[in-house]
Amino acid sequence: VAGETQQDVIANHTFATGTGGNIGIGAFQNNTGPAWVFANNSSTGNIFPGAGISMKLAAAGDVAITGNLNVTNVSFPVATGTRNNFNLIGNPFTSYINSAALASSNSVIENATFWLWDGSQYTAHNNASSIDIAPAQGFFVEANNTTNITFSTANQSHQTTDTFQKKTPTASFELFVESGNNKRATKVFYIEGKTTGFDSGYDSKIFGGVTQSFGVFTHLVSDNDGSKLAIQTLPNSNLNEMVIPVGVIAKAGTEVTFSLETSNFSEAVNVYLEDRINNTFTDITTGNTTVTVAEVANNVGQFYIHTQSKSLSTNTQTTTAISIYASSKSEITVTGLQGKANVTLFSLLGKQVVSKQINSNGNSTILLPNLPTGVYIANLQTSTGTVTKKIIID
C-alpha cells in the first residue's frame, strides 16, 4: 500500500530489540558499511511501495500495514553497489505477482533470479521454478544496472497459493545437506532444450548478499566457471552421461547428512552420490548417507551426483567432471581430480606459458604469471586420461 510511515508501524507493534537501541526493522544496503541498517523507536519517514524490509517482532504475531491500495504501475529504484549488487524489494500490490512475468518485463533483474527468506535460509527461484509472490512479500534480486524496476498491474494475479509452495512440473531433484539444526538444499531441473553449460534464467547462484557458513551448491556440468549454483537446469536426455559437481560449505570436522527428494523421475533412474576422497558411491535415492568433512569446505572436488539406471562402483571414475577454469586473472583452478597430474597452459599461438605438476585432493589452484588478457588452452594429463579446455584470462 501507499502512504504508510515508519512511525505508524513502530507505534502499533512491539518489535524485537537489539544493540544500540536497534529494533527489528531492517533495510539492506549493498554499499560500504553494514549490510543491514536498523531502525529505532524514534525513526520516522515514509515506507515507499516496492521497498523490501526485514521485520522481527518481540513475539510471533501479525503485522498491520495501513495505507491506500496501489492501483497503477509502481516503479522502485535498484542499483549496483560497491559491495555487491543485491537489492531488497517487495510486492507493492494486494495481489500476487508472478516472478517470471516480473523478470521478463525488467531486464535489470540479473538472470531472472529471486531469493526469498523461508525462515532459515535464502531459497532461489528462476524460470525453472517460478513462483507467485504473495502480497507484502519481500525478496532479493541482483541488479545488473542502476535503474527502476516496474511492477506492472498487468502482472497481477489472484489465487490462494502460498509463496513458498513448490512447483515442480518437470523432472527434478532437491539435494539436502543437514548438520544439527541446519539444513540447506540445492535444486537440479531437467528441461528439454537446456544445456549442460550456462542457461540464462535457468542456472542461478546461491544468495551472495550475506556470508554463508553452511550450505550446498552445484557447479555447471560443462563450461564450469566456479559459480556456486542454487539451481542448475540440465537437458532431459542422456542423464547417465552427466556428472554434477557438488560443493559443501562447512567447518572442519562437521558431520553432514545428505538426503534427496525427486519429482517426476523415472523409477529406472537412481541418483548416486560419489565421494572421491572416501572412494565410495552411495545410492541416495533409497536412503540418506552421513559424511564427516575433514577440512574446511567451500568448493567442489569431493562430491559428485550421478544419475544412472545401473549400479556404480569405485571403478567408474574417469576424467569426467574434472573442471579447469580461471578463478581470477592470476590463477586457474582444477576441481574433481584425485591424484597427480601435469597441467600446461598454452597461448593460441601454441606458446607454453605454464607447466606445473600437481597432486590434488579434489581442488587445486595454480598461480599464473602476469599474462595478457585473452584466450588460452589448458591441458591436464592424468593417469586416466587428458582434459583440454579453453581458458579466458580477463
PDB file of C-alpha atoms in Angstrom, residues 73 107 142 145 178 227 261 271 300 309 316 340 369 383 389:
ATOM      1  CA  ASN A  73       2.159   0.654 -12.032  1.00  0.00           C
ATOM      2  CA  SER A 107      15.833  -6.867 -17.762  1.00  0.00           C
ATOM      3  CA  GLU A 142      20.603  -8.870  -8.214  1.00  0.00           C
ATOM      4  CA  ASN A 145      22.284  -1.768 -13.784  1.00  0.00           C
ATOM      5  CA  GLU A 178      21.906 -31.330   7.181  1.00  0.00           C
ATOM      6  CA  SER A 227      29.812 -20.207  -9.850  1.00  0.00           C
ATOM      7  CA  GLU A 261      13.771 -35.592  -2.898  1.00  0.00           C
ATOM      8  CA  VAL A 271      20.754 -40.967  -8.003  1.00  0.00           C
ATOM      9  CA  VAL A 300      33.708 -28.818  -5.173  1.00  0.00           C
ATOM     10  CA  SER A 309      19.996 -46.856 -14.382  1.00  0.00           C
ATOM     11  CA  THR A 316      33.560 -45.857 -12.578  1.00  0.00           C
ATOM     12  CA  LYS A 340      48.709 -36.432  -9.665  1.00  0.00           C
ATOM     13  CA  PRO A 369      52.441 -15.266 -14.291  1.00  0.00           C
ATOM     14  CA  SER A 383      46.645 -41.448 -15.296  1.00  0.00           C
ATOM     15  CA  LYS A 389      39.837 -26.689 -22.229  1.00  0.00           C
TER      16      LYS A 389
END
